XYZ file of C-alpha atoms in Angstrom:
380
model
C -0.475 61.604 -44.759
C -2.061 61.860 -48.047
C -4.642 64.657 -50.041
C -6.085 64.627 -53.201
C -3.705 67.491 -53.737
C -0.505 67.120 -51.253
C 0.935 63.722 -51.857
C 3.772 62.423 -49.806
C 6.854 64.284 -50.985
C 8.383 60.751 -51.962
C 5.932 60.228 -54.641
C 6.384 63.813 -55.971
C 8.193 64.287 -59.369
C 11.974 65.754 -59.453
C 13.323 68.047 -62.764
C 16.901 67.751 -63.517
C 17.743 69.621 -66.808
C 15.100 68.143 -68.864
C 15.470 64.931 -67.395
C 11.855 64.728 -65.044
C 11.517 61.765 -62.797
C 8.261 60.113 -61.785
C 9.450 60.229 -58.072
C 12.124 60.346 -55.717
C 12.650 56.511 -54.574
C 16.137 55.444 -56.391
C 17.564 52.531 -56.697
C 21.096 52.351 -55.730
C 23.980 51.445 -57.763
C 25.160 47.964 -56.390
C 27.601 45.331 -58.024
C 26.142 42.439 -59.416
C 29.138 40.505 -60.730
C 26.983 38.701 -63.695
C 28.903 39.571 -66.403
C 30.726 36.351 -68.515
C 34.416 36.964 -67.425
C 36.225 39.457 -69.058
C 33.625 40.803 -71.364
C 31.693 43.221 -69.716
C 28.768 42.866 -71.417
C 25.664 42.852 -69.622
C 23.331 39.945 -69.500
C 19.618 39.117 -68.985
C 20.330 39.100 -65.228
C 20.932 42.953 -65.633
C 17.466 43.116 -67.716
C 15.498 41.623 -65.252
C 17.203 42.826 -62.316
C 16.927 46.138 -63.301
C 13.926 45.878 -65.326
C 12.120 44.838 -62.312
C 12.794 47.384 -60.370
C 11.231 49.670 -62.893
C 8.407 47.463 -63.298
C 8.288 47.936 -59.065
C 8.031 51.812 -59.326
C 10.923 53.177 -58.433
C 11.558 56.877 -60.465
C 15.241 55.346 -61.247
C 17.296 52.512 -61.522
C 20.712 52.978 -61.687
C 23.145 50.758 -62.853
C 26.110 48.711 -61.068
C 29.486 51.120 -61.037
C 30.529 50.463 -64.615
C 33.836 50.207 -65.961
C 35.464 52.811 -68.127
C 38.395 50.999 -68.954
C 39.223 46.567 -68.600
C 41.753 47.788 -66.257
C 38.946 49.788 -63.862
C 36.797 47.211 -63.278
C 36.741 45.459 -59.469
C 36.436 41.872 -60.247
C 36.385 40.066 -63.884
C 32.404 39.907 -63.575
C 32.327 43.485 -63.086
C 29.927 45.066 -65.944
C 31.692 47.942 -68.645
C 31.354 50.672 -71.075
C 34.470 51.009 -72.995
C 33.102 49.575 -76.166
C 30.044 49.588 -78.517
C 29.292 45.471 -77.465
C 28.292 46.751 -74.210
C 26.817 50.230 -74.700
C 24.004 47.704 -77.309
C 23.840 45.643 -74.416
C 22.895 48.096 -72.140
C 20.389 50.090 -74.543
C 18.200 46.661 -74.492
C 17.927 47.209 -70.667
C 17.559 51.073 -70.889
C 14.801 50.172 -73.470
C 13.002 47.910 -70.883
C 13.141 50.412 -67.465
C 11.482 53.218 -70.053
C 8.867 50.732 -71.176
C 7.910 50.789 -67.190
C 7.997 54.591 -66.662
C 11.367 54.832 -64.882
C 14.460 56.180 -65.887
C 18.046 55.196 -66.349
C 20.930 55.927 -64.574
C 24.653 54.615 -64.928
C 27.112 55.285 -63.022
C 30.460 55.438 -64.984
C 33.849 53.853 -62.619
C 37.027 52.680 -62.412
C 38.790 51.007 -59.477
C 42.108 52.057 -59.411
C 43.911 50.224 -56.549
C 40.707 48.318 -55.669
C 41.015 46.828 -59.336
C 41.513 42.954 -59.670
C 39.962 41.453 -56.944
C 37.522 38.554 -56.165
C 33.754 38.718 -56.951
C 31.956 39.318 -53.846
C 30.116 35.559 -54.259
C 33.249 34.062 -54.453
C 34.030 34.708 -50.695
C 38.090 35.274 -51.201
C 40.290 38.429 -50.561
C 43.206 39.538 -51.995
C 44.182 40.380 -55.621
C 43.727 37.766 -58.864
C 47.293 37.428 -59.963
C 47.607 37.331 -63.189
C 48.244 33.974 -63.872
C 44.335 33.499 -63.092
C 43.251 36.867 -65.339
C 43.870 39.469 -62.905
C 45.845 42.499 -63.679
C 47.975 45.086 -61.726
C 45.917 47.693 -60.918
C 47.048 51.538 -60.874
C 46.162 54.218 -58.317
C 47.484 57.857 -57.887
C 50.245 56.282 -55.945
C 52.071 53.010 -55.651
C 50.677 52.576 -51.962
C 48.119 49.234 -51.961
C 45.325 49.225 -50.157
C 44.971 46.741 -47.120
C 45.392 43.334 -48.055
C 45.899 43.846 -52.010
C 48.626 44.568 -54.650
C 50.482 47.534 -54.821
C 49.127 49.368 -57.788
C 51.550 50.795 -60.611
C 51.522 55.032 -60.009
C 49.798 56.879 -62.888
C 51.775 58.802 -65.166
C 50.318 62.052 -66.564
C 49.261 60.011 -70.102
C 48.327 57.223 -67.728
C 45.881 59.960 -66.323
C 44.753 61.753 -69.001
C 44.050 58.310 -70.793
C 41.718 57.277 -67.904
C 40.421 61.356 -68.297
C 39.440 60.541 -72.056
C 37.671 56.690 -71.269
C 35.100 58.631 -68.959
C 34.355 61.041 -71.653
C 34.085 57.945 -74.398
C 31.778 56.015 -71.917
C 29.786 59.191 -71.338
C 28.999 59.611 -75.150
C 27.922 55.488 -75.239
C 25.680 55.829 -72.399
C 24.029 58.300 -74.104
C 23.877 56.662 -77.672
C 22.347 53.467 -74.853
C 19.609 55.781 -73.710
C 20.180 56.641 -70.088
C 19.123 59.432 -68.669
C 21.172 60.616 -66.043
C 25.108 59.702 -65.395
C 26.997 59.557 -62.314
C 30.469 59.344 -61.631
C 31.718 56.938 -58.765
C 33.931 59.819 -56.146
C 32.972 57.413 -53.799
C 33.794 54.140 -51.944
C 38.069 54.402 -52.184
C 37.675 53.663 -55.793
C 40.151 55.992 -58.383
C 38.585 58.851 -57.917
C 38.180 59.079 -54.235
C 41.733 57.757 -54.174
C 43.099 60.957 -55.958
C 40.752 63.297 -53.209
C 41.907 61.482 -50.371
C 45.331 61.964 -48.134
C 45.340 58.468 -46.876
C 45.673 57.255 -51.015
C 47.253 60.455 -52.561
C 50.635 60.887 -51.679
C 51.843 62.879 -55.096
C 53.723 65.985 -55.099
C 53.165 66.987 -58.566
C 49.637 68.661 -59.908
C 47.880 65.705 -58.804
C 48.559 65.767 -55.039
C 49.123 67.408 -51.872
C 46.234 70.291 -51.559
C 42.799 70.658 -52.332
C 43.204 71.985 -55.345
C 44.877 69.151 -56.594
C 44.058 66.369 -55.299
C 40.443 67.372 -56.725
C 42.334 68.380 -60.344
C 41.407 64.670 -61.260
C 37.617 64.863 -60.949
C 37.348 68.339 -62.202
C 39.086 67.091 -65.466
C 36.590 64.156 -65.684
C 33.099 66.404 -65.372
C 34.777 68.888 -68.207
C 35.449 65.825 -70.282
C 32.058 63.552 -69.189
C 30.314 66.984 -70.260
C 31.973 67.414 -73.056
C 30.167 64.029 -74.622
C 27.331 63.674 -72.276
C 24.300 66.152 -73.836
C 23.400 69.504 -72.305
C 20.101 68.172 -71.426
C 21.141 65.036 -68.994
C 21.911 65.443 -65.692
C 25.198 64.725 -64.233
C 25.561 63.088 -60.473
C 28.849 62.674 -58.336
C 28.784 59.890 -55.686
C 30.866 60.852 -52.908
C 32.341 59.399 -49.044
C 31.254 62.661 -47.164
C 33.740 60.932 -44.619
C 36.371 58.166 -44.606
C 35.654 57.345 -40.681
C 39.381 57.819 -40.166
C 41.520 60.244 -39.069
C 43.509 62.524 -41.844
C 41.354 61.848 -44.618
C 38.822 63.472 -46.818
C 36.450 65.318 -44.706
C 32.785 66.250 -45.142
C 33.531 69.863 -45.248
C 35.661 69.231 -48.500
C 33.105 67.495 -49.920
C 30.365 70.335 -49.361
C 33.244 72.856 -50.778
C 33.964 70.766 -54.037
C 30.528 69.985 -54.398
C 29.791 73.763 -54.726
C 32.745 74.430 -57.057
C 31.298 71.172 -59.509
C 27.875 72.683 -59.606
C 29.250 75.764 -61.979
C 31.072 72.857 -64.264
C 28.446 70.875 -64.957
C 26.871 68.610 -61.808
C 23.255 68.838 -61.038
C 22.900 66.195 -57.906
C 25.586 64.778 -55.341
C 24.580 61.581 -53.871
C 26.206 61.459 -50.519
C 27.829 58.085 -48.645
C 30.580 57.021 -46.936
C 33.289 54.843 -46.269
C 35.576 52.645 -48.799
C 39.427 54.560 -49.042
C 41.167 52.726 -45.520
C 38.094 49.829 -44.517
C 40.029 48.397 -41.902
C 40.999 51.342 -40.284
C 37.673 52.764 -40.285
C 35.193 52.927 -37.139
C 31.588 53.380 -38.620
C 28.744 54.193 -36.116
C 25.939 52.184 -37.945
C 21.791 52.701 -37.659
C 18.727 53.082 -39.728
C 19.501 56.416 -41.576
C 23.242 56.898 -40.455
C 24.234 58.812 -43.661
C 21.383 61.152 -43.886
C 23.347 63.877 -41.624
C 26.043 63.510 -44.252
C 23.731 64.172 -47.066
C 21.961 67.182 -45.159
C 25.607 68.834 -44.423
C 26.440 68.780 -48.482
C 23.125 70.204 -49.806
C 23.493 73.285 -47.071
C 27.313 73.209 -48.090
C 26.989 72.883 -51.830
C 23.848 74.394 -52.951
C 22.818 71.602 -54.630
C 19.847 68.875 -54.443
C 21.571 65.660 -52.948
C 20.315 61.827 -52.897
C 20.899 60.288 -49.706
C 21.025 56.174 -48.530
C 22.075 54.204 -46.035
C 20.096 51.777 -43.568
C 16.825 54.044 -45.146
C 14.252 50.927 -45.170
C 10.806 52.119 -43.746
C 8.805 54.187 -45.814
C 7.872 56.878 -43.078
C 11.887 57.064 -42.599
C 12.539 57.957 -45.932
C 9.475 60.741 -46.338
C 10.663 62.205 -43.132
C 14.451 62.546 -44.834
C 12.709 64.932 -47.575
C 10.210 66.579 -45.505
C 13.252 68.178 -43.467
C 15.001 68.830 -46.507
C 17.969 66.654 -45.680
C 18.111 65.576 -49.088
C 15.735 65.764 -52.593
C 16.447 62.313 -52.952
C 16.442 58.791 -51.206
C 18.210 55.839 -52.663
C 17.762 52.509 -51.515
C 20.256 49.221 -51.692
C 20.032 46.326 -49.813
C 15.897 47.523 -49.553
C 15.782 47.523 -53.016
C 17.045 44.083 -53.378
C 14.855 42.263 -51.055
C 11.986 44.562 -52.133
C 11.705 44.925 -55.722
C 8.483 46.754 -55.308
C 9.403 48.631 -52.751
C 7.404 51.613 -53.648
C 4.263 49.867 -53.756
C 4.672 49.077 -50.099
C 5.232 52.793 -49.704
C 1.889 54.016 -51.546
C -0.108 51.799 -49.166
C 1.650 52.393 -46.022
C 1.813 56.535 -46.909
C -2.159 56.554 -48.389
C -1.498 57.176 -51.580
C -4.551 56.287 -53.807
C -3.764 53.564 -55.929
C -4.051 55.414 -59.071
C -1.398 57.582 -58.388
C 0.636 54.557 -57.316
C 3.331 52.861 -60.103
C 1.630 50.231 -60.348
C 2.105 48.270 -63.545
C -1.055 47.523 -65.324
C 0.159 44.149 -65.423
C -0.096 44.280 -61.360
C -2.934 46.568 -60.918
C -4.633 43.683 -59.099
C -2.721 43.750 -56.400
C -2.815 47.206 -55.744
C -4.019 47.857 -52.217
C -6.559 49.270 -51.106
C -8.918 47.537 -53.606
C -11.450 49.666 -54.721
C -14.679 49.101 -56.656
C -17.652 46.256 -56.825
C -16.455 42.817 -55.527
C -16.025 40.772 -58.467
C -16.610 36.711 -58.524
C -13.411 34.627 -57.955
C -13.226 33.522 -61.340
C -13.500 37.195 -62.605
C -10.978 38.583 -60.487
C -8.349 35.669 -61.576
C -8.304 36.261 -65.232
């Protein structure tokens, strides 16, 4: 599947603004629930988690959804970027990732009405009460996500404060050395809550029409772009489908992405679902969300990233070859196989000197080349 002059598309660099990423296999944002409770400071776990996948050959590794305010966390165990101590801890992670030849991305997020919940590892549902360390969530409207507490409706001043928090977090992300910034506008979190008619029932300038429901995200993009360097790319993650009638649509995703391009957005990361999960009817299977990325790419004219049960090298390569996306994001498979790109290199016939092996791992490169050495030398 490869020649000396035509490597697989998965292994070709991608340039966005002044950033060149070594390949198109990126690690998707995934919550780790691994900070000390309530301080939001990333730990050695984040260093090993993200650093290990950078060493494993991924072109870019993305942080979990990183909260821009304390009340914007999904759980008390989530990482944040609302203060300088958090930025300093992230800088250590970024430096190691860069040392492995990979780019570092950060996803900035606010959970909105889905905040103050128990970490997934605790296997408990519901909103954490204040007496147990929780807080009252906020949202565009005082309507609860099923099974959670009713949020406070954000006032105009409250909206302005959240927008400013995104901008301040972007400035810290730059100081920490991140290369790419993504805004989490999917999976039923705050930005998505404003976009969707299933969670936004406002009658002011932030609700009702498409123009009004998209206003919050457009203001966030403007605030972030004012703090984020011109040469660094900005991405937005959308839910291309809510898998529920009457909600945010794929066509609206494409139209909003098209409008965001001139505002400074460079890549659209297309996932699905999350705003009314118990009502959703999701058809799941290999590559089940790729069509969303393909359609948004066509409608918006922007590069897209595809995600969702993409597990095999040939499958991922075909997504790029057919023009469905420009990047493939890997989630669960990257948890199982931190060096998935090295397997992909072997299966797609990429020579070892063109595969993203760290020097320390060259003994494990496949196929082996050169003269057979005595065992005692090979094992040194």
